[in-house]
Coordinates of C-alpha atoms and ligand atoms in Angstrom, one line a residue:
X280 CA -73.3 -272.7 -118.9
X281 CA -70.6 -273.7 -116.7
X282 CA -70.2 -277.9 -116.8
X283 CA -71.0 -279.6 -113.8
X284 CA -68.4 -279.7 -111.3
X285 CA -67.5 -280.4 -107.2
X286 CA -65.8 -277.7 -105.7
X287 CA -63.4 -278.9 -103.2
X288 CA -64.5 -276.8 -99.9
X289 CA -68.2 -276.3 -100.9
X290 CA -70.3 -276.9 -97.9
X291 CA -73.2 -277.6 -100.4
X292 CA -71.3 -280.9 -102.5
X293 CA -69.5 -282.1 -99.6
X294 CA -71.4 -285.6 -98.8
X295 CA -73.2 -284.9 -102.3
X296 CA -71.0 -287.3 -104.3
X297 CA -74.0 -289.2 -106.0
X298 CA -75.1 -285.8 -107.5
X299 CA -73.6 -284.4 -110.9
X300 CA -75.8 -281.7 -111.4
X301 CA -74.7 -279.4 -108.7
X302 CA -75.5 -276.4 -110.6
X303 CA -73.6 -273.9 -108.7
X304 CA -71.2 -271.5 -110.9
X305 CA -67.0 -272.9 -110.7
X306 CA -64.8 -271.4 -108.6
X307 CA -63.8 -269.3 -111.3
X308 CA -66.9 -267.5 -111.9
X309 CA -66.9 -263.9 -111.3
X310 CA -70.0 -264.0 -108.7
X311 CA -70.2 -265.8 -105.5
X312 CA -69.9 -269.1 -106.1
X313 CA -73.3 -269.4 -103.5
X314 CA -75.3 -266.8 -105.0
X315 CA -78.1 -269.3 -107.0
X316 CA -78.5 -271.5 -104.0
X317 CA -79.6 -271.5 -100.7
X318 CA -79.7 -273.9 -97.6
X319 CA -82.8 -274.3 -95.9
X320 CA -83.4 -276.2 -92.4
X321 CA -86.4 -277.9 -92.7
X322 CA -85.9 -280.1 -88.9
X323 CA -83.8 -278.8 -87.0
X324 CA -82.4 -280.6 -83.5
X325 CA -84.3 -277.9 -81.3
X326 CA -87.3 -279.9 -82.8
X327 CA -86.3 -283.0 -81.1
X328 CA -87.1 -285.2 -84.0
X329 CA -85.8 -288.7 -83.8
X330 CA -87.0 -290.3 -87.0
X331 CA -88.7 -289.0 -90.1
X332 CA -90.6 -289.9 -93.1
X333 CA -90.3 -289.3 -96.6
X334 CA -91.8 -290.3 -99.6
X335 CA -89.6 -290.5 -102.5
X336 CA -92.1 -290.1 -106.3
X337 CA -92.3 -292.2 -108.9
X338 CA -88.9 -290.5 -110.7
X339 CA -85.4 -291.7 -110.2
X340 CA -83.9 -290.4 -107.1
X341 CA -80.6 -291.4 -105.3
X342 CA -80.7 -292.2 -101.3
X343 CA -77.1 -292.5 -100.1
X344 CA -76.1 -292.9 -103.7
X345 CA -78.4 -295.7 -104.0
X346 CA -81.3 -295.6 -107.0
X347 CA -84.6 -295.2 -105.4
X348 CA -88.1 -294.4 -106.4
X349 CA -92.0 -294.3 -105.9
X350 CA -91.3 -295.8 -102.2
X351 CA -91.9 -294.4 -98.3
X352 CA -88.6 -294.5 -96.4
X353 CA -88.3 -293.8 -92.4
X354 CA -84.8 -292.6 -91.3
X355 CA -84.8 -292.7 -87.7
X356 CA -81.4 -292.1 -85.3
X357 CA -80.0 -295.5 -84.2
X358 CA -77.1 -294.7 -81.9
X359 CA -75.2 -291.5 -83.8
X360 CA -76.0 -292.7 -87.3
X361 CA -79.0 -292.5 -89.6
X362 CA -80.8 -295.9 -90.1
X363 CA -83.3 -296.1 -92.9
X364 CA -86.9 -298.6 -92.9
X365 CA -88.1 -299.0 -96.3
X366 CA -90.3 -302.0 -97.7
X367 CA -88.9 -304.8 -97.4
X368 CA -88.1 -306.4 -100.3
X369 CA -85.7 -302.9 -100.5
X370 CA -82.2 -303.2 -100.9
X371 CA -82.2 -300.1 -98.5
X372 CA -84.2 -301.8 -95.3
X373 CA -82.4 -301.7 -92.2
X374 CA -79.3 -300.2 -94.0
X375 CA -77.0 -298.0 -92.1
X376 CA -75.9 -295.1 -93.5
X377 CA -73.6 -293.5 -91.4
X378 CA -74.3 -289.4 -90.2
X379 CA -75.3 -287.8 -93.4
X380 CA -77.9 -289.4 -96.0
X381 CA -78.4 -287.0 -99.1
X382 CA -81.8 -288.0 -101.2
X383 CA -81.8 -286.2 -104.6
X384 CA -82.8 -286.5 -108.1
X385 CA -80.8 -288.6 -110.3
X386 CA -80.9 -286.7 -113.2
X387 CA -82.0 -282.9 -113.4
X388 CA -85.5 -282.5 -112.6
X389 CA -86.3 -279.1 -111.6
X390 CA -90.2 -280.1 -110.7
X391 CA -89.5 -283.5 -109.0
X392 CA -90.4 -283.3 -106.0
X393 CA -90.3 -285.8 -102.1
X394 CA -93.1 -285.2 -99.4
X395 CA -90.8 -285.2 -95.9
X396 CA -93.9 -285.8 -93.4
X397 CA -95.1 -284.3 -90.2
X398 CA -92.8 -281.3 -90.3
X399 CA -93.3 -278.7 -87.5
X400 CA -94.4 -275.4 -89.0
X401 CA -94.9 -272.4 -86.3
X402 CA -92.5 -273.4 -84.0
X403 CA -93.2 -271.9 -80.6
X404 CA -96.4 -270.0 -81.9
X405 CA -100.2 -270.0 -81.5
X406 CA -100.5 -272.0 -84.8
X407 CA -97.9 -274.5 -84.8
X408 CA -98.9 -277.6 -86.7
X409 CA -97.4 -280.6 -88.0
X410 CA -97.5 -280.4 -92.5
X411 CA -96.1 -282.3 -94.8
X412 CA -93.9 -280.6 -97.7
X413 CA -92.9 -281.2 -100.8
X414 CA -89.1 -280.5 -101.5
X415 CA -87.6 -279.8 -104.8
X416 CA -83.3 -280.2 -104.8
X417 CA -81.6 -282.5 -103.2
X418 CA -82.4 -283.1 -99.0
X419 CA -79.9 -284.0 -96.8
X420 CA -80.9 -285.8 -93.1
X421 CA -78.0 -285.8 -90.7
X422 CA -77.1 -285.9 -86.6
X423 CA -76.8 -283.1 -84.8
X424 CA -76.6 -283.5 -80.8
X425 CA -78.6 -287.0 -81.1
X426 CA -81.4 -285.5 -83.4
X427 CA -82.1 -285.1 -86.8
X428 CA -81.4 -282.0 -89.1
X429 CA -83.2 -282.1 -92.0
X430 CA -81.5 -279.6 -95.4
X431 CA -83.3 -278.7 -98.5
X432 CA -80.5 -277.7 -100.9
X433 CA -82.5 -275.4 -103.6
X434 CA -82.1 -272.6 -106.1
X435 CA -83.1 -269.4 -104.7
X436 CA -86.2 -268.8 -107.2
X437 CA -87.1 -272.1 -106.6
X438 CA -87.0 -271.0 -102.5
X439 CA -88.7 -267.9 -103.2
X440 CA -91.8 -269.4 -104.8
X441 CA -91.9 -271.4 -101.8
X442 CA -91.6 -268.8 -99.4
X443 CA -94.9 -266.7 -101.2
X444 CA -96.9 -269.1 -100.8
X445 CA -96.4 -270.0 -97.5
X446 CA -96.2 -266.5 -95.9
X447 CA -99.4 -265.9 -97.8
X448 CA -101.5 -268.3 -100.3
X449 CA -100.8 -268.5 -104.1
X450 CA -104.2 -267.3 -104.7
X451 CA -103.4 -263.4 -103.5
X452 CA -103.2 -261.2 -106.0
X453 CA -100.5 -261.3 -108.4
X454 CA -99.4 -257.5 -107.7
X455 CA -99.6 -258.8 -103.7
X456 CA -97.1 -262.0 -104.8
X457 CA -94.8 -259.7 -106.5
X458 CA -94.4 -257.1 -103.4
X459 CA -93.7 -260.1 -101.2
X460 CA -91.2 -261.5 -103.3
X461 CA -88.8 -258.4 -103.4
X462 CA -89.9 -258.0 -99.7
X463 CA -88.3 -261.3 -99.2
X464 CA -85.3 -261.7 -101.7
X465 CA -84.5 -258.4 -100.6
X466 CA -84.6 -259.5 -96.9
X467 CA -82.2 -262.8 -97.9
X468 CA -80.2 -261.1 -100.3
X469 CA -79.5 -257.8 -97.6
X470 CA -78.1 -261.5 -95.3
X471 CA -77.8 -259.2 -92.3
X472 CA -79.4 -262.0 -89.8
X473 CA -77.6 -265.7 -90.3
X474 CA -79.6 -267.2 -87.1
X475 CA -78.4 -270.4 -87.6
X476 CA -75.1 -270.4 -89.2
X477 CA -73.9 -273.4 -86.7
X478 CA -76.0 -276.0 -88.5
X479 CA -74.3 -275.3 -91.8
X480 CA -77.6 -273.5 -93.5
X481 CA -78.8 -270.0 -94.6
X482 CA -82.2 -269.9 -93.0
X483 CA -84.8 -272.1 -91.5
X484 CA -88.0 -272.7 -92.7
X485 CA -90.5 -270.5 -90.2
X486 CA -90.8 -267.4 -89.1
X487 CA -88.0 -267.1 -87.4
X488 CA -86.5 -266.3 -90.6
X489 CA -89.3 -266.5 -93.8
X490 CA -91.8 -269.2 -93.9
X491 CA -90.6 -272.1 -96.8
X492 CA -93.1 -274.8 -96.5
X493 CA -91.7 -276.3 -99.8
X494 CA -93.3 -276.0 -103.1
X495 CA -96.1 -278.0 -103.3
X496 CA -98.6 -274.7 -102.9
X497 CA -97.0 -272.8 -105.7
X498 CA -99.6 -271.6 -108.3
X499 CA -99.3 -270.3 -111.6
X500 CA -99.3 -266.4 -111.0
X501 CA -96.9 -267.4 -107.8
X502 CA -94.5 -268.8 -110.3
X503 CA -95.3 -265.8 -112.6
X504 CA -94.5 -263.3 -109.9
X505 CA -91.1 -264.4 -109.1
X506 CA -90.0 -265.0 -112.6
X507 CA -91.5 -261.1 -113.4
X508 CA -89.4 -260.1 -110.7
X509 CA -86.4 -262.1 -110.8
X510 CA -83.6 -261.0 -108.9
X511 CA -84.9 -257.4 -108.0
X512 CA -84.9 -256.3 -104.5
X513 CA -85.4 -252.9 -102.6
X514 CA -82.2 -250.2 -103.1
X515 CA -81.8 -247.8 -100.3
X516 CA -80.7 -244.2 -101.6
X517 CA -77.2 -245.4 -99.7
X518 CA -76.7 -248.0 -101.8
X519 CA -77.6 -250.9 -99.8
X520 CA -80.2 -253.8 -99.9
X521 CA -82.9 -252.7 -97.6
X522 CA -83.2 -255.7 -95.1
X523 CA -86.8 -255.6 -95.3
X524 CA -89.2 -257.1 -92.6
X525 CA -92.5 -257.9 -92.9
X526 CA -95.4 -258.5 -90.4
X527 CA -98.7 -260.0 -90.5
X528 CA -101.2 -257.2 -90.0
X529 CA -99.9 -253.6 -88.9
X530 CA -103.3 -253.0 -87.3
X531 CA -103.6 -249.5 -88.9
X532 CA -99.9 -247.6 -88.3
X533 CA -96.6 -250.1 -88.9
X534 CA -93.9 -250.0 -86.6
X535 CA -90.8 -248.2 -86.7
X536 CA -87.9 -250.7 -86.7
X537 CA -86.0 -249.2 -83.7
X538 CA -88.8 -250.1 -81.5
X539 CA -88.5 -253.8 -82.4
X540 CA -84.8 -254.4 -83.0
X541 CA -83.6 -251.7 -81.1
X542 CA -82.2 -249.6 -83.9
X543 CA -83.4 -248.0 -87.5
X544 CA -83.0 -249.9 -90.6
X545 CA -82.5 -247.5 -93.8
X546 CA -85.5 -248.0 -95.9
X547 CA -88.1 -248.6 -92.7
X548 CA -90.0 -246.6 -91.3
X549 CA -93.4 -246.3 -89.7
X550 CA -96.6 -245.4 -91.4
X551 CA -100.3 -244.7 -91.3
X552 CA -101.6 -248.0 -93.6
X553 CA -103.9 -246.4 -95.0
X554 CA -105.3 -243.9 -98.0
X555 CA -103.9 -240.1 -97.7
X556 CA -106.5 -238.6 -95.8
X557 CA -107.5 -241.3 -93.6
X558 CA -109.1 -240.5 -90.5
X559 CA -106.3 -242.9 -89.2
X560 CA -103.7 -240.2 -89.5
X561 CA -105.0 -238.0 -86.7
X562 CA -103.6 -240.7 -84.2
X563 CA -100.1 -240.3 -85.0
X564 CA -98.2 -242.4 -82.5
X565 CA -100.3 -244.4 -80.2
X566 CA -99.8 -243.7 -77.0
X567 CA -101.5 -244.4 -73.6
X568 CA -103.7 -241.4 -74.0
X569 CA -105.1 -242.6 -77.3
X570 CA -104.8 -246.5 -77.2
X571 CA -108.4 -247.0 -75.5
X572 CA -110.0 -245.2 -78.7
X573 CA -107.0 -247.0 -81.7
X574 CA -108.4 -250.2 -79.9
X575 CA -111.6 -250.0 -79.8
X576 CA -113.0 -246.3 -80.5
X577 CA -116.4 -246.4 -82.2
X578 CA -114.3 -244.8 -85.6
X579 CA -113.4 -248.3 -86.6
X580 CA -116.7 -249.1 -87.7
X581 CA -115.5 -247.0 -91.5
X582 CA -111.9 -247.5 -90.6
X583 CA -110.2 -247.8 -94.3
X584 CA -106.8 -249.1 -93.0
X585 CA -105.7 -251.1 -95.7
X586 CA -105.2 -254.3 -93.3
X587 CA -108.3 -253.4 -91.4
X588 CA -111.9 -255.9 -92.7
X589 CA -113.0 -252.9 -94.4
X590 CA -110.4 -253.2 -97.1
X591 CA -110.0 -257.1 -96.6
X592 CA -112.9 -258.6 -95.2
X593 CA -112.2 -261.6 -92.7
X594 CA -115.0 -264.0 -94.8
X595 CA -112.4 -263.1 -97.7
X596 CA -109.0 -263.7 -95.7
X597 CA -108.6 -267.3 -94.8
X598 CA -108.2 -267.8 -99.0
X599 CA -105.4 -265.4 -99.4
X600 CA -103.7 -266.6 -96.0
X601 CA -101.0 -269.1 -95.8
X602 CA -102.3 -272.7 -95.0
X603 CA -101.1 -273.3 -91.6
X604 CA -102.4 -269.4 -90.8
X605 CA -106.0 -269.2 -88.9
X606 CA -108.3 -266.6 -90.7
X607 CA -109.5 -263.4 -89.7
X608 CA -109.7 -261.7 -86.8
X609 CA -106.6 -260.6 -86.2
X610 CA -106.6 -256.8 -87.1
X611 CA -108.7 -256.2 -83.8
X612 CA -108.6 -258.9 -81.1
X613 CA -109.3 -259.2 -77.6
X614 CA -108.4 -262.0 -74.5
X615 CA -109.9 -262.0 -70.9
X616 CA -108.0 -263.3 -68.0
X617 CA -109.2 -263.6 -64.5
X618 CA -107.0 -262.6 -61.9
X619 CA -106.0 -266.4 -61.2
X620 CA -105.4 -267.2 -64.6
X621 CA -103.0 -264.4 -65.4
X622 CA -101.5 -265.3 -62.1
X623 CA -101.0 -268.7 -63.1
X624 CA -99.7 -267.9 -67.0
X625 CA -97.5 -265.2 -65.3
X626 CA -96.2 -267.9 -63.1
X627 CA -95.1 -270.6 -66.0
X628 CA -93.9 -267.8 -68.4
X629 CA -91.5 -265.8 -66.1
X630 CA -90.3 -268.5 -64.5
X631 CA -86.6 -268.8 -64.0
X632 CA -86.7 -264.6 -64.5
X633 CA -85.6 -263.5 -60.9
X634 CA -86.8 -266.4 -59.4
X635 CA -90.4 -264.8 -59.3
X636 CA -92.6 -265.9 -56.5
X637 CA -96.2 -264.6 -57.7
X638 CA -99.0 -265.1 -55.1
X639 CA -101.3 -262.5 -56.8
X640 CA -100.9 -260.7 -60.0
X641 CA -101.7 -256.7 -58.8
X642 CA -101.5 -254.7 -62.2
X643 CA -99.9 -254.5 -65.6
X644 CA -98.4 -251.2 -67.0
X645 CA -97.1 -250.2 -70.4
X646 CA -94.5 -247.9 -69.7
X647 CA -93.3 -247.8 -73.4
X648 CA -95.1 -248.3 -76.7
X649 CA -93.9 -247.9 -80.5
X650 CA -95.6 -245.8 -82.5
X651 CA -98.0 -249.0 -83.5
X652 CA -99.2 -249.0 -80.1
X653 CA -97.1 -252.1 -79.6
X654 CA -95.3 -252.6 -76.0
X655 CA -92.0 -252.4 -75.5
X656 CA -91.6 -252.4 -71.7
X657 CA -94.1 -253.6 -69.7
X658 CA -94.3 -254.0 -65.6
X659 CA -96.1 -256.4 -63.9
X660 CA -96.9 -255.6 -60.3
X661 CA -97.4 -258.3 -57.9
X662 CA -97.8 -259.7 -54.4
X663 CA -94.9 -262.2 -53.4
X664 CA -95.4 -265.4 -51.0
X665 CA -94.5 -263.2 -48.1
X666 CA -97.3 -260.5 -49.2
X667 CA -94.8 -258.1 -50.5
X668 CA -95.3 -255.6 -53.5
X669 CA -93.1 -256.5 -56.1
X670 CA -92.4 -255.4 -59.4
X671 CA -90.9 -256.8 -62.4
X672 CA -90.5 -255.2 -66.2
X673 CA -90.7 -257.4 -69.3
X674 CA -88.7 -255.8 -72.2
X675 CA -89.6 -256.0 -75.6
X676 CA -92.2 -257.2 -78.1
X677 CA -91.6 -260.8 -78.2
X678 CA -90.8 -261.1 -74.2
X679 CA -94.4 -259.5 -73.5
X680 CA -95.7 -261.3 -75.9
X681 CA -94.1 -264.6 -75.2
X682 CA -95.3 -263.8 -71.3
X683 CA -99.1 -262.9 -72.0
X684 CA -100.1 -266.0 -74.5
X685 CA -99.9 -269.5 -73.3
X686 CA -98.8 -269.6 -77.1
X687 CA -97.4 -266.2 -78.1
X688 CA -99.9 -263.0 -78.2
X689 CA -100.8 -262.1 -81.3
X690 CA -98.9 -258.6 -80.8
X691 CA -97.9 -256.1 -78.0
X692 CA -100.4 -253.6 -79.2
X693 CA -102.7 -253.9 -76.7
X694 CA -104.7 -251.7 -74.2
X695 CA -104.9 -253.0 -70.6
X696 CA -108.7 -252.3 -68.7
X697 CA -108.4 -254.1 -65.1
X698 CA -111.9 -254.9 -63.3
X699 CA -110.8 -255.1 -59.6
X700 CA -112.7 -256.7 -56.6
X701 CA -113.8 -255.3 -53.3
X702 CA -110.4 -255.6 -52.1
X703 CA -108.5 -254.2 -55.0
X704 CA -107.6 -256.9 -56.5
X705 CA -107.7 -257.6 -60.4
X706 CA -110.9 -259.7 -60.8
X707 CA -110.5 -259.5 -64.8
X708 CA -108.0 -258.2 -67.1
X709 CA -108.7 -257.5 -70.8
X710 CA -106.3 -256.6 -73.3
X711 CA -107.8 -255.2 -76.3
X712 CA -104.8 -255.6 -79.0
X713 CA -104.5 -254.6 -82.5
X714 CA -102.5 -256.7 -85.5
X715 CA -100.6 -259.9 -85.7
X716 CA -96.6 -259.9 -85.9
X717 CA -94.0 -257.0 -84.8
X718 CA -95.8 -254.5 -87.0
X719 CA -92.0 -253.5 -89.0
X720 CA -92.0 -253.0 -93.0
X721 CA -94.2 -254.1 -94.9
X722 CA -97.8 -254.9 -93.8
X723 CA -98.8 -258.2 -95.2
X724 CA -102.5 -258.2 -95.1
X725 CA -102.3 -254.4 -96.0
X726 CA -100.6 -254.9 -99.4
X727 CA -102.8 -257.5 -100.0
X728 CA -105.8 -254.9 -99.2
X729 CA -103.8 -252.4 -101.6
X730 CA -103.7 -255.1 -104.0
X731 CA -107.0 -255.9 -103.9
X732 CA -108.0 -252.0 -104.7
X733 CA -105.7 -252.2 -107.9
X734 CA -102.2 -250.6 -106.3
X735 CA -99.5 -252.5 -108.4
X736 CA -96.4 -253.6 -106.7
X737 CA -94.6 -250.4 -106.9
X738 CA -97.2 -248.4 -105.5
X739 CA -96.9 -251.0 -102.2
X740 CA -93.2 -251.2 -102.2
X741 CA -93.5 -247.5 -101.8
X742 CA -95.7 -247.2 -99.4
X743 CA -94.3 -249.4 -96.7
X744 CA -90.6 -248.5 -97.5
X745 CA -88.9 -244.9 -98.0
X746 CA -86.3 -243.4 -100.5
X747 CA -86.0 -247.0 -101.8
X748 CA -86.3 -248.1 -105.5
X749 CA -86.7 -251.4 -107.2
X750 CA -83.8 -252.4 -108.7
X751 CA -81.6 -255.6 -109.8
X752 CA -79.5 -257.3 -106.9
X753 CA -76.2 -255.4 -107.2
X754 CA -74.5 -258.7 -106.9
X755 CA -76.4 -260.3 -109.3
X756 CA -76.1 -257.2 -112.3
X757 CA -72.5 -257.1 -111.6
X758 CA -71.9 -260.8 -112.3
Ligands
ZN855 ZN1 -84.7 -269.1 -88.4
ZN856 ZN1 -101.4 -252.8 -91.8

């Protein structure tokens, strides 16, 4: 074991000087010095957080190098530095401490744990909701452009139990836990999208990049599943990590990644979910000739897609989906507008594109799909304030998607029926979709339907991915 140490340019113990059991290799170690660890933004200052609340439990911690335990403590922006409320018979009430406050455990105590209240989860989705979490490592709360940006500093394993259960519950099948977690080390560890790199961290905590609510939801066979496959990830035949995606629910055929990032990705590809001869295959790619009967042809009713209800009931989902996730539903969905109501959502979500000036929403038109079905260019034809036919393309899953939801559409693959009035006019406008998510790598709910029919994690891996294996991290086997 390498003895504790502070390396002198380390982002990670910079401002950490009350901690002595940074656990991070020396500078002399053959590996990345980084490779254990990863930094996790928990707030970040697009959340416009001002002031936040933790709980610190009833086992020593140190708050600005400070002993603390078993109290609540608010830190709340007073000027450009962190203030912190705390009882007050506390030492630590109404104490400034300056731009960076690092809470950690005094002594090394991988399960101790502080609840950080009221954090957004979902940002900018249908589901966003305030949770609390439960942070293992140290936490760091400092100012970024007036608000506060809140850092869990955490092994990786640690991180990865956390993001399991989160993405999906730690009640799914053990064989389902393990597919996700090489889906998502292998995703981190491939590194190739660093969104937020200006706020000194590796990933966020949503969607955006994985879901990490903490790790107060990890169970036993969660824990299990990441130790059983510690440090394995997904080799493409070229050598590389696979960056490997994930989505929600495919809706029966997963999306190739070109049509969602606008290139392939070695290792992805798109595939019927479902058994061999499914009666699924005979789509091949959805198109616009075949969408009305994917979306809601009378074949569904024995459809054995493995994310479809056949294979995971909707009763049955809402336990094996991650807590902030609503249940069910999802694999075939449909919203009604009225004419004046996509008018007026069309309105608020293309604003400030082309200075738009909708009087009346005419028609919508996919003019390119994935092979999911999923929309890639969409036009919406409209009437301007002068009366004018006007038309306007939205590129791209999430654009359409961001445009047709109030709070994001579940996914692009959607057929469009229009009901028009006497005078032509769209009177309603249903969309008939399929899935939840982009649709690329692996199918979440359909590995957990695989799961549930006794596939083991291999047999999942490989079916989502192609001319992959499973294999130890290069990085890690070379160390
Ligand atoms: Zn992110
Ligand atoms: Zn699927």
């Amino acid at each position: 074991m390498p003895s504790p140490k502070y390396h002198a340019d380390c982002k990670i113990c910079i401002g950490m000087m009350m901690d002595t059991t940074c656990k991070q290799r020396p500078a002399d170690d053959r590996t990345d010095s980084h490779a254990t660890r990863v930094r996790i933004g928990i707030i970040l200052p697009q959340d416009r957080v001002t002031r936040a609340c933790l709980t610190i439990p009833d086992v020593p911690y140190t708050a600005d190098g400070d002993p603390v335990r078993a109290v609540t403590l608010t830190a709340r922006i007073e000027g450009t530095s962190i203030v912190l409320d705390a009882p007050r018979q506390s030492a630590k009430h109404g104490h400034s401490v300056g731009q960076l406050l690092t809470l950690s455990p005094a002594t090394p105590a991988p399960t101790a744990t502080l609840t950080l209240h009221n954090c957004i989860a979902g940002r900018g989705f249908h589901w966003s909701k305030h949770i609390d979490v439960a942070l293992p490592g140290r936490v760091e709360l400092s100012v970024k452009d007036g608000h506060l940006l809140v850092v869990n500093d955490l092994d990786i394993e640690s991180y990865l139990e956390g993001v399991i259960t989160a993405e999906m519950s730690g009640d799914a099948p053990t064989e389902f836990l393990k597919a996700q977690c090489i889906v998502a080390r292998s995703w981190m560890r491939a590194a190739t999208e660093r969104k937020h790199s200006e706020l000194g961290i590796d990933f966020c905590n949503d969607d955006c990049c994985q879901r990490y609510q903490g790790i107060g939801a990890v169970t036993e066979s969660a824990a299990g599943a990441v130790d059983q496959t510690a440090g394995r990830v997904l080799i493409h035949t070229t050598g590389g990590i696979v960056d490997a995606n994930y989505a929600k629910s495919c809706g029966g055929i997963t999306e190739a990644p070109e049509h969602v990032w606008g290139a392939p990705k070695p290792g992805q590809h798109s595939t019927v979910d479902a058994p061999r001869d499914s009666a699924i295959a005979r789509f091949g790619a959805i198109t616009e000739t075949n969408i009305a009967e994917y979306t809601t042809g009378p074949w569904l009713g024995e459809c054995d897609a493995y994310c479809s209800p056949g294979a995971v009931p909707d009763r049955d989902l809402p336990r094996y989906l991650g807590r902030v996730d609503d249940g069910g539903g999802h694999f075939r969905w449909h919203i009604r507008y009225s004419g004046g109501e996509l008018t007026d959502l069309l309105r608020r979500t293309l604003r400030g594109d082309a200075e738009l000036q909708i009087r009346h929403i005419q028609d919508l038109v996919v003019t390119h799909r994935g092979r999911s079905g999923r929309a890639i260019r969409l036009v919406v034809a409209y009437d301007d304030n002068r009366g004018r036919r006007q038309a306007t393309s939205i590129e791209g899953q999430y654009r359409i998607r961001d445009a047709l939801h109030e709070s994001f559409l579940f996914s692009s693959a959607f057929d469009v029926r229009i009901e028009r009035d006497a005078a032509g006019r769209p009177k309603t406008i249903d969309l008939f979709g399929a899935g939840w998510g982009h649709g690329a790598g692996m199918c979440q709910i359909g590995a957990l339907g695989m799961a549930l029919a006794g596939h083991d994690h291999r047999r999942i891996l490989h079916h989502y991915f192609k001319d992959v294996t499973i294999a130890s991290d290069p990085s890690l086997r070379d160390a």
